[in-house]
XYZ file of C-alpha atoms in Angstrom:
740
model
C 42.132 1.847 -29.528
C 40.569 1.089 -32.983
C 40.454 3.161 -36.098
C 36.831 3.894 -37.187
C 37.829 5.759 -40.244
C 38.218 2.598 -42.381
C 39.148 3.481 -46.010
C 37.121 6.770 -45.978
C 39.586 9.599 -46.519
C 37.192 12.326 -47.777
C 33.657 13.306 -46.819
C 31.074 16.066 -47.298
C 29.900 18.458 -44.476
C 26.107 18.055 -43.894
C 25.948 21.691 -42.917
C 27.654 23.563 -45.676
C 28.242 20.939 -48.308
C 31.992 21.350 -48.400
C 34.017 18.208 -49.520
C 37.626 17.447 -48.721
C 40.060 15.351 -46.821
C 39.025 14.286 -43.315
C 42.179 15.270 -41.554
C 42.577 18.654 -43.112
C 38.840 19.751 -43.330
C 37.134 17.968 -40.489
C 39.567 16.503 -37.906
C 38.736 13.539 -35.774
C 37.511 12.606 -32.325
C 37.624 9.821 -29.863
C 34.335 7.894 -29.086
C 34.461 5.726 -26.025
C 32.171 2.814 -25.214
C 32.147 -0.002 -22.676
C 31.224 -3.605 -23.731
C 29.192 -5.924 -21.598
C 32.417 -7.620 -20.352
C 33.671 -4.369 -19.004
C 36.286 -3.633 -21.770
C 36.559 0.014 -22.704
C 36.764 0.584 -26.428
C 37.954 3.893 -28.008
C 37.234 4.396 -31.633
C 38.586 7.318 -33.687
C 35.881 8.767 -35.997
C 35.681 11.974 -38.279
C 33.972 14.917 -36.934
C 30.439 15.417 -38.303
C 30.868 19.006 -39.446
C 33.897 20.756 -40.976
C 36.071 22.913 -38.847
C 34.632 26.169 -40.177
C 31.022 25.228 -39.409
C 31.908 23.885 -35.952
C 33.607 27.273 -35.233
C 30.609 29.220 -36.309
C 28.394 26.992 -34.210
C 30.427 27.577 -31.123
C 30.170 31.344 -31.676
C 26.476 30.999 -31.928
C 26.407 29.033 -28.728
C 28.159 31.689 -26.640
C 25.228 34.035 -27.389
C 22.765 31.572 -25.574
C 22.325 31.024 -21.876
C 24.821 28.364 -20.673
C 23.698 24.884 -20.166
C 22.176 23.925 -16.736
C 24.776 21.162 -16.421
C 28.300 21.186 -17.822
C 29.551 18.259 -19.836
C 31.639 15.775 -17.762
C 34.897 14.358 -18.689
C 34.783 11.324 -16.449
C 34.919 7.781 -17.283
C 32.475 6.475 -19.947
C 29.253 5.014 -18.485
C 29.315 1.164 -18.725
C 26.480 -0.046 -20.997
C 25.349 -2.449 -18.362
C 24.347 0.535 -16.179
C 21.468 1.425 -18.646
C 18.158 -0.351 -17.923
C 17.335 -3.395 -20.157
C 14.112 -1.908 -21.349
C 15.830 1.343 -22.458
C 18.244 -0.819 -24.584
C 15.429 -2.754 -26.029
C 13.804 0.442 -27.114
C 17.003 1.573 -28.664
C 17.049 -1.599 -30.785
C 13.280 -1.214 -31.652
C 13.715 2.358 -32.907
C 16.849 1.623 -34.871
C 15.048 -1.331 -36.545
C 12.310 1.147 -37.479
C 14.706 3.768 -38.851
C 16.293 1.063 -41.049
C 13.144 -0.023 -42.899
C 10.857 3.099 -42.869
C 10.242 4.780 -46.116
C 12.876 7.331 -47.016
C 12.342 10.587 -48.846
C 15.258 11.415 -51.072
C 17.554 9.339 -48.714
C 16.221 11.070 -45.595
C 14.165 9.362 -42.955
C 12.098 10.682 -39.982
C 12.429 9.481 -36.328
C 8.552 10.147 -36.212
C 7.071 8.642 -33.122
C 3.383 8.625 -32.175
C 1.725 6.381 -29.680
C 0.398 4.326 -32.613
C 3.673 4.074 -34.198
C 5.336 3.013 -30.890
C 2.656 0.142 -30.332
C 3.261 -1.188 -33.844
C 7.078 -0.965 -33.438
C 6.879 -2.961 -30.224
C 4.649 -5.546 -31.834
C 6.980 -5.851 -34.857
C 9.854 -6.526 -32.410
C 8.033 -9.526 -30.907
C 6.829 -7.858 -27.835
C 3.301 -8.440 -26.508
C 0.692 -6.426 -28.422
C -0.363 -3.221 -26.297
C -2.413 -0.146 -26.957
C -0.871 3.139 -28.084
C -1.159 4.644 -24.707
C 0.610 1.688 -22.989
C 3.377 1.858 -25.541
C 3.937 5.541 -24.916
C 3.940 5.073 -21.190
C 6.622 2.110 -21.607
C 8.986 4.393 -23.573
C 8.626 7.227 -21.127
C 9.279 5.011 -18.142
C 12.297 3.361 -19.839
C 13.905 6.794 -20.729
C 13.032 8.218 -17.258
C 15.009 5.212 -15.709
C 18.007 5.609 -17.990
C 18.026 9.442 -17.473
C 18.026 8.930 -13.642
C 21.107 6.534 -14.062
C 22.848 9.301 -16.033
C 21.970 12.078 -13.388
C 22.868 9.864 -10.404
C 26.370 9.394 -11.846
C 26.847 13.142 -11.994
C 26.613 13.307 -15.843
C 24.501 14.927 -18.462
C 23.107 13.818 -21.729
C 26.524 13.546 -23.310
C 26.712 10.198 -21.576
C 24.369 8.885 -24.220
C 27.015 9.525 -26.880
C 28.285 5.993 -26.918
C 27.671 2.652 -28.610
C 26.035 -0.308 -26.822
C 26.890 -3.586 -28.742
C 27.502 -1.572 -31.838
C 24.377 0.426 -31.646
C 23.946 4.102 -30.531
C 22.675 4.636 -27.012
C 20.680 7.722 -27.884
C 17.637 6.747 -30.060
C 15.197 6.214 -27.113
C 16.175 9.504 -25.494
C 15.993 11.373 -28.807
C 12.509 9.744 -29.546
C 11.212 11.172 -26.314
C 12.261 14.570 -27.351
C 10.309 14.030 -30.552
C 7.335 12.790 -28.566
C 7.473 16.059 -26.533
C 7.186 18.007 -29.805
C 4.271 15.902 -30.995
C 2.248 16.790 -27.769
C 2.810 20.582 -28.086
C -0.463 22.383 -27.961
C -2.022 25.294 -26.210
C -3.670 24.360 -22.914
C -4.511 25.906 -19.513
C -0.865 25.857 -18.400
C 1.235 26.254 -21.461
C 1.378 27.717 -24.919
C 1.787 25.693 -28.035
C 5.457 26.878 -28.175
C 6.377 25.708 -24.716
C 8.643 22.820 -25.685
C 11.118 22.277 -22.877
C 8.501 22.187 -19.992
C 6.825 19.235 -21.952
C 10.248 17.529 -22.427
C 11.147 17.905 -18.830
C 7.809 16.507 -17.717
C 8.370 13.367 -19.737
C 11.898 13.056 -18.412
C 10.632 13.243 -14.796
C 12.900 16.181 -13.864
C 12.366 19.885 -13.206
C 13.535 22.940 -15.336
C 17.018 24.291 -14.430
C 17.817 27.900 -14.095
C 18.037 28.477 -17.685
C 14.592 26.849 -18.459
C 16.236 23.657 -19.810
C 15.577 20.313 -18.286
C 18.018 19.358 -15.554
C 20.891 17.447 -17.270
C 20.164 19.012 -20.642
C 23.254 20.199 -22.602
C 22.421 22.070 -25.842
C 25.693 21.236 -27.858
C 25.585 17.716 -26.671
C 21.899 17.414 -27.613
C 22.849 18.646 -31.199
C 25.752 16.209 -31.292
C 23.523 13.341 -30.463
C 21.232 13.971 -33.439
C 24.283 14.494 -35.727
C 26.040 11.241 -34.592
C 22.940 9.119 -35.019
C 22.473 10.532 -38.502
C 26.085 9.773 -39.327
C 25.731 6.200 -37.938
C 22.542 5.567 -39.923
C 24.427 6.784 -43.155
C 27.273 4.421 -42.463
C 25.220 1.401 -41.511
C 22.063 1.718 -43.729
C 22.824 4.404 -46.362
C 20.218 6.742 -45.018
C 20.433 9.941 -42.911
C 18.027 11.775 -40.602
C 15.908 14.643 -42.051
C 17.965 17.799 -41.283
C 16.315 20.522 -39.358
C 15.075 23.770 -40.751
C 17.400 26.760 -40.103
C 16.501 28.758 -37.029
C 18.623 31.470 -35.304
C 16.359 31.645 -32.197
C 15.618 27.973 -31.578
C 18.544 25.976 -32.962
C 18.291 23.136 -30.556
C 14.618 22.454 -30.549
C 14.538 22.439 -34.380
C 16.110 18.993 -34.389
C 13.268 17.100 -32.741
C 10.643 19.346 -34.366
C 12.021 18.478 -37.781
C 10.643 14.897 -37.085
C 7.195 16.072 -36.188
C 5.342 16.766 -39.501
C 1.953 16.783 -37.766
C 1.311 17.317 -34.016
C -1.164 15.380 -31.994
C -3.902 18.011 -32.186
C -3.927 17.580 -36.030
C -3.577 13.801 -35.874
C -6.594 13.625 -33.581
C -8.573 15.396 -36.330
C -7.648 13.034 -39.075
C -10.596 10.654 -38.650
C -12.908 13.538 -39.708
C -10.969 13.958 -42.888
C -11.114 10.122 -43.490
C -14.896 10.147 -43.057
C -15.540 13.207 -45.056
C -13.626 11.788 -48.094
C -14.901 8.223 -47.777
C -11.550 6.552 -46.755
C -11.963 3.041 -45.170
C -9.760 1.895 -42.204
C -6.558 0.178 -43.472
C -6.845 1.742 -46.949
C -3.615 2.485 -48.910
C -4.614 5.111 -51.507
C -2.256 6.612 -53.898
C -0.275 9.466 -52.331
C -1.230 11.799 -55.152
C -4.931 11.191 -54.357
C -4.248 12.023 -50.715
C -2.392 15.083 -51.571
C -5.262 16.298 -53.900
C -7.807 15.718 -51.200
C -5.620 17.348 -48.441
C -4.514 20.381 -50.519
C -5.491 20.762 -54.090
C -9.274 19.787 -54.053
C -10.721 22.437 -51.731
C -7.583 23.953 -50.423
C -5.857 22.963 -47.161
C -8.123 20.785 -44.940
C -9.746 23.459 -42.990
C -10.105 21.576 -39.726
C -6.339 21.349 -39.272
C -4.761 23.913 -36.940
C -2.943 26.837 -38.460
C 0.302 25.033 -37.924
C -1.059 21.946 -39.754
C -2.332 24.056 -42.736
C 1.070 25.789 -42.949
C 2.841 22.470 -42.993
C 0.643 21.508 -46.040
C 1.409 24.844 -47.820
C 5.107 24.341 -47.409
C 6.473 22.454 -50.468
C 9.278 21.109 -48.360
C 7.128 19.550 -45.654
C 4.052 18.641 -47.700
C 5.312 15.286 -48.857
C 6.267 14.398 -45.210
C 2.829 15.289 -43.970
C 1.070 13.316 -46.785
C 3.150 10.320 -45.907
C 2.260 10.561 -42.152
C -1.489 10.945 -43.176
C -1.162 7.796 -45.296
C 0.511 5.889 -42.441
C -2.239 6.934 -39.968
C -4.959 5.855 -42.527
C -3.353 2.517 -43.074
C -3.434 1.848 -39.298
C -6.550 3.556 -38.463
C -9.037 1.352 -36.597
C -12.066 3.220 -37.672
C -12.484 5.122 -34.489
C -14.165 8.548 -34.551
C -16.363 10.692 -32.359
C -20.024 11.371 -32.623
C -21.823 14.640 -31.858
C -21.926 13.824 -28.220
C -18.191 13.152 -27.964
C -18.668 9.421 -27.798
C -16.127 7.176 -29.549
C -17.640 5.262 -32.480
C -16.103 2.092 -34.170
C -17.408 0.318 -37.334
C -19.220 -2.907 -37.522
C -18.421 -4.759 -40.791
C -20.407 -7.548 -42.447
C -18.336 -10.820 -42.977
C -19.444 -13.283 -45.545
C -18.141 -16.823 -45.868
C -19.355 -19.915 -47.970
C -19.899 -23.030 -45.975
C -21.190 -26.128 -47.767
C -22.293 -23.967 -50.697
C -24.358 -21.564 -48.596
C -23.502 -18.080 -47.668
C -23.115 -17.516 -43.985
C -23.139 -13.848 -42.706
C -21.701 -12.429 -39.375
C -21.208 -8.928 -37.842
C -17.480 -8.270 -37.544
C -16.825 -5.406 -35.120
C -13.658 -3.538 -34.693
C -12.352 -3.223 -31.141
C -10.118 -0.057 -30.770
C -8.091 0.463 -27.638
C -10.210 1.374 -24.579
C -13.205 -0.661 -25.659
C -14.444 -3.338 -23.189
C -13.892 -7.090 -23.575
C -17.717 -7.497 -23.738
C -20.151 -5.251 -25.281
C -23.817 -6.535 -24.484
C -27.048 -4.702 -25.141
C -29.270 -7.724 -24.840
C -29.774 -7.740 -28.646
C -26.194 -8.378 -29.515
C -23.204 -9.564 -27.426
C -19.690 -8.750 -28.832
C -16.893 -10.535 -27.152
C -13.222 -9.606 -27.613
C -11.208 -11.908 -29.841
C -7.806 -11.366 -31.550
C -6.382 -7.907 -31.060
C -8.313 -5.145 -32.682
C -11.543 -7.159 -33.307
C -14.503 -8.600 -31.550
C -15.712 -12.220 -32.296
C -17.984 -12.453 -35.256
C -21.524 -12.440 -34.275
C -23.680 -14.759 -36.653
C -26.584 -13.247 -38.623
C -29.596 -15.362 -39.270
C -32.826 -15.179 -41.479
C -34.530 -13.258 -38.610
C -31.955 -10.332 -38.773
C -32.957 -8.874 -42.189
C -34.774 -5.848 -40.784
C -31.838 -5.162 -38.409
C -29.242 -5.240 -41.268
C -31.392 -2.876 -43.361
C -32.128 -0.299 -40.544
C -28.699 -0.316 -39.087
C -27.131 -1.460 -35.779
C -25.991 0.578 -32.925
C -24.581 -0.957 -29.664
C -23.617 1.327 -26.699
C -21.497 0.340 -23.765
C -19.048 1.625 -21.227
C -15.402 1.836 -22.110
C -12.308 2.858 -20.200
C -13.007 6.662 -20.725
C -16.798 6.806 -20.974
C -19.423 5.558 -23.353
C -18.395 3.882 -26.470
C -20.447 2.843 -29.581
C -20.335 0.049 -32.210
C -22.196 1.088 -35.398
C -23.394 -0.328 -38.664
C -25.125 2.395 -40.867
C -28.477 1.625 -42.450
C -28.148 0.304 -46.040
C -29.812 -1.584 -48.850
C -26.698 -2.376 -50.799
C -23.415 -3.755 -49.275
C -20.318 -4.424 -51.407
C -18.107 -7.315 -50.239
C -14.411 -7.791 -51.179
C -11.874 -10.462 -50.288
C -10.831 -9.967 -46.687
C -7.209 -9.579 -45.718
C -7.376 -10.655 -42.105
C -10.287 -13.151 -42.118
C -11.551 -15.983 -44.258
C -14.165 -14.956 -46.902
C -15.352 -11.598 -47.908
C -15.774 -8.337 -45.824
C -17.961 -5.217 -46.484
C -16.225 -2.265 -48.278
C -17.218 1.115 -49.691
C -16.524 0.248 -53.263
C -16.175 -2.525 -55.757
C -12.545 -3.401 -56.548
C -11.813 -3.594 -60.236
C -10.675 -7.118 -61.348
C -11.232 -8.619 -57.827
C -13.602 -11.573 -57.153
C -16.291 -9.435 -55.195
C -19.888 -10.080 -54.012
C -22.842 -7.723 -53.558
C -25.553 -8.061 -50.894
C -28.746 -6.182 -51.507
C -32.380 -5.984 -50.472
C -34.963 -7.715 -52.724
C -36.400 -4.301 -53.679
C -33.071 -3.267 -55.231
C -32.411 -6.659 -56.983
C -33.435 -5.569 -60.401
C -31.549 -2.349 -60.364
C -28.360 -3.947 -59.016
C -28.496 -6.715 -61.607
C -28.744 -4.276 -64.403
C -25.822 -2.206 -63.084
C -23.596 -5.229 -62.488
C -24.261 -6.419 -66.020
C -22.895 -3.231 -67.371
C -19.717 -3.081 -65.124
C -18.892 -6.669 -65.386
C -19.803 -6.995 -69.083
C -21.783 -10.203 -68.364
C -24.763 -11.412 -66.485
C -24.569 -11.669 -62.749
C -27.293 -13.849 -61.240
C -28.493 -13.516 -57.706
C -28.887 -16.259 -55.110
C -31.320 -16.368 -52.074
C -29.756 -18.973 -49.698
C -31.900 -19.983 -46.725
C -29.024 -18.758 -44.493
C -29.279 -15.251 -45.720
C -31.247 -12.534 -43.738
C -34.767 -12.430 -44.860
C -35.381 -9.820 -47.632
C -31.778 -9.921 -48.897
C -30.123 -11.517 -51.937
C -26.509 -12.190 -52.841
C -24.736 -11.630 -56.185
C -21.634 -13.780 -56.462
C -19.069 -13.802 -58.083
C -18.891 -10.131 -59.192
C -15.784 -9.137 -61.222
C -15.987 -5.544 -62.262
C -13.923 -4.607 -65.332
C -15.020 -0.993 -66.058
C -16.494 1.921 -64.287
C -19.883 3.380 -65.411
C -22.265 5.973 -64.152
C -23.691 4.830 -60.783
C -27.407 4.913 -60.360
C -28.917 6.872 -57.428
C -28.873 4.683 -54.361
C -26.029 2.429 -55.483
C -23.168 4.853 -54.734
C -21.447 2.166 -52.715
C -21.089 0.065 -55.844
C -18.738 2.524 -57.538
C -15.844 0.595 -59.271
C -12.523 1.811 -57.999
C -9.163 0.987 -59.452
C -7.171 1.571 -56.225
C -4.845 -1.379 -55.379
C -5.293 -3.711 -52.424
C -2.753 -6.281 -51.586
C -3.936 -9.578 -49.800
C -1.166 -11.912 -48.528
C -1.794 -15.644 -48.697
C -0.137 -18.374 -46.901
C 3.287 -18.379 -45.246
C 4.066 -18.063 -41.522
C 2.981 -14.549 -40.778
C 4.364 -12.756 -37.615
C 1.327 -11.003 -36.093
C -0.773 -8.786 -38.283
C 2.025 -6.941 -39.797
C 3.815 -7.552 -43.140
C 6.448 -9.792 -41.592
C 7.014 -13.523 -42.289
C 9.405 -16.196 -41.163
C 12.285 -17.212 -43.343
C 11.495 -20.151 -45.455
C 7.770 -19.510 -45.370
C 7.040 -16.261 -47.213
C 3.730 -15.379 -48.630
C 2.076 -15.213 -52.040
C 0.657 -11.721 -52.355
C -2.501 -11.303 -54.536
C -3.248 -7.958 -56.070
C -6.818 -6.609 -56.126
C -7.885 -3.756 -58.324
C -5.465 -1.428 -60.169
C -5.011 -0.922 -63.955
C -4.235 -4.006 -65.954
C -0.987 -2.492 -67.293
C 0.293 -1.268 -63.931
C 3.902 -2.196 -63.480
C 4.622 -4.381 -60.347
C 8.225 -4.369 -59.045
C 10.011 -5.812 -56.064
C 13.026 -3.826 -55.003
C 12.874 -1.940 -58.326
C 12.874 -5.199 -60.398
C 9.747 -5.920 -62.512
C 7.945 -9.038 -61.756
C 5.235 -10.772 -63.665
C 1.905 -11.707 -62.049
C 0.842 -15.297 -62.008
C -3.008 -15.664 -61.724
C -2.963 -12.144 -60.352
C -0.439 -12.793 -57.651
C 3.120 -12.179 -56.783
C 4.837 -15.494 -56.172
C 6.616 -16.299 -52.900
C 9.871 -16.927 -54.644
C 10.410 -13.182 -54.837
C 10.850 -13.135 -51.023
C 13.181 -16.131 -50.574
C 15.834 -14.441 -48.312
C 15.868 -12.613 -45.084
C 15.535 -8.874 -45.327
C 13.190 -5.996 -46.164
C 11.570 -5.897 -49.679
C 9.848 -2.996 -51.236
C 6.903 -3.911 -53.427
C 5.466 -1.254 -55.651
C 2.583 -1.124 -57.976
C 3.126 1.736 -60.409
C 2.830 4.844 -58.485
C -0.286 3.752 -56.757
C 1.037 1.719 -53.859
C 4.232 1.019 -51.950
C 4.379 -1.774 -49.417
C 7.341 -3.051 -47.418
C 7.496 -6.884 -46.946
C 9.883 -8.270 -44.293
C 11.217 -11.711 -44.017
C 13.033 -12.427 -40.708
C 15.086 -15.305 -39.348
C 13.636 -17.339 -36.503
C 15.319 -16.485 -33.253
C 14.553 -16.772 -29.576
C 13.124 -13.616 -27.934
C 15.576 -11.702 -25.701
C 13.328 -12.320 -22.672
C 12.780 -16.028 -23.352
C 13.537 -18.335 -20.421
C 13.593 -22.119 -20.045
C 10.242 -23.626 -18.919
C 10.419 -25.618 -15.808
C 7.712 -28.047 -16.970
C 6.293 -30.311 -14.089
C 5.471 -33.984 -14.527
C 2.679 -34.631 -16.966
C 0.655 -36.491 -14.327
C 0.465 -33.491 -12.002
C 0.562 -30.627 -14.604
C -2.125 -27.916 -14.277
C -0.385 -25.504 -16.654
C -0.195 -26.706 -20.157
C 1.760 -25.448 -23.292
C -0.238 -23.681 -25.979
C 1.263 -23.028 -29.371
C 2.102 -19.478 -30.649
C -0.450 -17.281 -32.289
C -4.173 -16.337 -31.744
C -6.451 -19.080 -30.399
C -10.133 -19.408 -29.504
C -10.392 -21.489 -26.345
C -13.712 -23.530 -25.871
C -14.773 -25.886 -23.129
C -16.808 -28.965 -23.453
C -20.026 -27.180 -22.431
C -21.901 -24.753 -24.672
C -21.135 -21.106 -24.005
C -17.654 -21.907 -22.560
C -15.370 -19.693 -24.554
C -12.121 -17.756 -23.990
C -9.204 -16.607 -26.163
C -5.433 -16.366 -26.177
C -2.911 -14.449 -28.037
C 0.580 -16.060 -27.557
C 4.026 -14.989 -28.785
C 5.473 -17.024 -31.624
C 7.209 -19.519 -29.120
C 3.915 -20.234 -27.381
C 2.970 -19.935 -23.791
C 2.081 -21.823 -20.652
C -1.513 -21.412 -19.398
C -4.035 -22.901 -16.949
C -7.598 -23.377 -17.972
C -10.857 -23.259 -15.966
C -12.723 -25.720 -18.126
C -12.442 -29.448 -17.260
C -12.148 -30.136 -21.120
C -10.464 -27.417 -23.076
C -9.711 -27.044 -26.877
C -7.638 -24.440 -28.662
C -9.311 -23.870 -32.036
C -8.166 -21.919 -34.960
C -10.622 -21.533 -37.942
C -7.848 -20.626 -40.359
C -7.679 -17.335 -42.374
C -7.004 -17.300 -46.036
C -4.064 -19.555 -46.846
C -3.864 -20.936 -43.290
C -5.099 -24.349 -42.093
C -7.639 -24.883 -39.444
C -6.620 -26.522 -36.355
C -8.159 -28.122 -33.148
C -5.698 -28.911 -30.218
C -6.931 -30.752 -27.077
C -5.334 -29.023 -24.128
C -6.994 -30.543 -21.062
C -9.304 -33.555 -20.682
C -10.172 -33.972 -16.958
C -13.468 -35.757 -16.567
C -16.375 -33.280 -16.277
C -18.018 -32.967 -12.842
C -21.284 -34.300 -14.277
C -22.123 -35.944 -17.644
C -22.803 -33.448 -20.497
C -26.048 -34.423 -22.252
C -25.861 -34.007 -25.971
C -29.501 -33.366 -26.287
C -29.692 -29.621 -26.333
C -33.484 -29.540 -25.754
C -32.876 -31.079 -22.230
C -30.318 -28.407 -21.437
C -31.568 -25.256 -22.922
C -34.994 -25.463 -24.616
C -35.284 -23.039 -27.661
C -38.032 -21.041 -25.956
C -36.124 -20.376 -22.851
C -33.225 -17.911 -22.251
C -32.497 -14.405 -23.320
C -31.499 -13.745 -26.880
C -27.923 -12.956 -25.655
C -27.726 -16.392 -24.010
C -28.886 -17.996 -27.171
C -26.339 -16.179 -29.232
C -23.629 -17.137 -26.834
C -24.506 -20.840 -27.249
C -24.754 -20.330 -31.002
C -21.296 -18.565 -31.189
C -19.784 -21.582 -29.319
C -21.316 -24.107 -31.721
C -20.547 -22.014 -34.734
C -16.870 -21.902 -33.765
C -16.608 -25.687 -33.519
C -18.584 -26.209 -36.648
C -16.348 -23.670 -38.639
C -13.269 -25.742 -37.745
C -14.941 -29.178 -38.385
C -16.216 -28.439 -41.806
C -12.717 -27.329 -42.973
C -9.686 -29.457 -43.628
C -8.128 -29.290 -40.279
C -5.267 -30.595 -38.143
C -6.152 -32.478 -34.982
C -3.796 -33.146 -32.010
C -3.084 -32.500 -28.391
C -0.616 -30.134 -26.739
C 0.937 -32.864 -24.635
C 0.990 -36.727 -24.602
C -2.220 -37.938 -23.063
C -2.179 -41.606 -22.072
C -5.340 -43.448 -22.589
C -7.120 -40.492 -24.196
C -8.713 -40.897 -27.728
C -8.394 -37.379 -29.096
C -10.389 -38.256 -32.199
C -13.302 -39.632 -30.111
C -13.411 -36.441 -27.936
C -13.362 -34.242 -31.052
C -16.171 -36.253 -32.649
C -18.297 -35.840 -29.545
C -17.665 -32.180 -29.470
C -18.605 -31.773 -33.115
C -21.820 -33.702 -32.548
C -22.773 -31.678 -29.576
C -22.082 -28.394 -31.515
C -24.014 -29.684 -34.486
C -27.081 -30.492 -32.500
C -27.131 -27.231 -30.602
C -26.608 -25.277 -33.863
C -29.619 -27.013 -35.500
C -31.827 -26.634 -32.481
C -31.125 -22.858 -32.016
C -31.348 -22.134 -35.836
C -34.681 -23.834 -35.872
C -36.076 -22.031 -32.809
C -38.401 -18.999 -32.883
């Protein structure tokens, strides 16, 4: 037996606030756990509540119906009896609780499908959609719960440690998820909590209308013990429940549900109504004003949602959850016919001193891998996006009139949409190379403005006033006909916006753009030894920038990488406008990593591909695929005789071309595109497919790039192969661009 009291001799009761000696005021208890080697460990720990509060709690419990299952006093459940996936979810949720923003030292175990998907991705798991992540958690907890019931125990079996971590977070998270989904439907009222919890556990309700295996006092104890463990390990505690005499078990999970699903589903309407862009991180006081103070509580929320906004104790929690949902919003909303609508952005990059425009469409969960309406073909690329579709001089009218592509998704019709416009502000892109369309000009950032020729004079006069200098326009031959580009545009002050130029309003909200480093996925996590430089766009010139509370000086408008030199979680703040957590993690093998049994190179069909997102192209025009690999890479087979893995390189990253396979083609590939696909033949979608293939190869070739092969290839001249591919792409690009 070990002593878990350490040097702690006094503590405060979280229920009544009384402080005193542990032995006299609280007493102790024995906590048992079983290590992986079968050794049983008994640890003496102080009781969570003082003796008086526990006595009052027991009296209150006697007034309630007894639990459907009595607590067992048998041997502790060995940790190896719990499913591996359940243990993984425990670690994922503990990691989230350790870094999530705290409010006065309190944290929420808030779990929504979107949060679960992001938490899995942060843990190094394969990126999945919100629905898949939720189903994964439900299945893991069900499996663990069946293990507990099959042993004749109840939920008190989860009151143990597994490798030093509580075994309860995944179970408690599912109880929160049941509260998140509470709403009135054909079968249940909005207050029917336990039937929803039982449904997710995969069990029926017992004779007291609790899920089979549920134990009220043990349920409360799980919450209190997890809160105590978080305080001892990370100096933060779980948000305490609101007092309730009638429902003092369910108040624990509901304390972690600031907003239910029915209100979360209505947030896109709020974002659209107030002009918030996907991924925006506005100041919390601005969100609070728009949600509450501007026109009263947002009227499209349910009565419960509006009541939460009116409650001073819960308002800050609701605003934080709205901010989180906005930051991870993919732009998805519904039109008047109930169809899901996602946004098409405009992407601009400078290549060989000429502006190149593309349509960059978001790809929310449930959208197909290919959306093709004969005019435009959008193919899935890295998670959350479709491949950019090049725009040429012939697309001027389309860009002015707006674009709408309708297709069939997993749950009915889906829409990609670009609204009609004559003015498009472009700001530095966070996830792509170049500039991307926005709803404002960012103060102090190197922006650009695309406008139609009939608006050129008005835009030039307005930009002269906001930039305090002349801004000249350019009309590159690569731009859509009837459009001009102003670049660079650095706005320094806000002035009255002329009618028709509302999108060019100067905004001082802050945007952070990371550059360089080895980033893990799309989240704010980097590998130890390779942290990023973080550039700040917008914001007041005198805004104080701090990392973990220590003021830092900007160098050329950026926060240097030396501020993130060690493993851990850093909190970056910009005045009271923005708060961003940056994680630096140590390299480690994934828990499910296994040795590769690589066959002899001469007979290999599966080849290794480095980690990250890759575009796969074949030696023939139109042969394209994509891969999204874990950091350690993956083995894959390819259907193209000659296969290349290409990475254009986002801001701060280097472009790369890796030869994967080089089997001889079945027949020679003619480099003269006119003999293969004459410009007057083929649908517009076919021509765009060829153009996208050639554009991808071209984009890599014109940048400073690395060249190599995934495995040693005897007798293969990688450079010669790459030169031939570049020549083929260049000829196709010129032929198609010059066609009608």
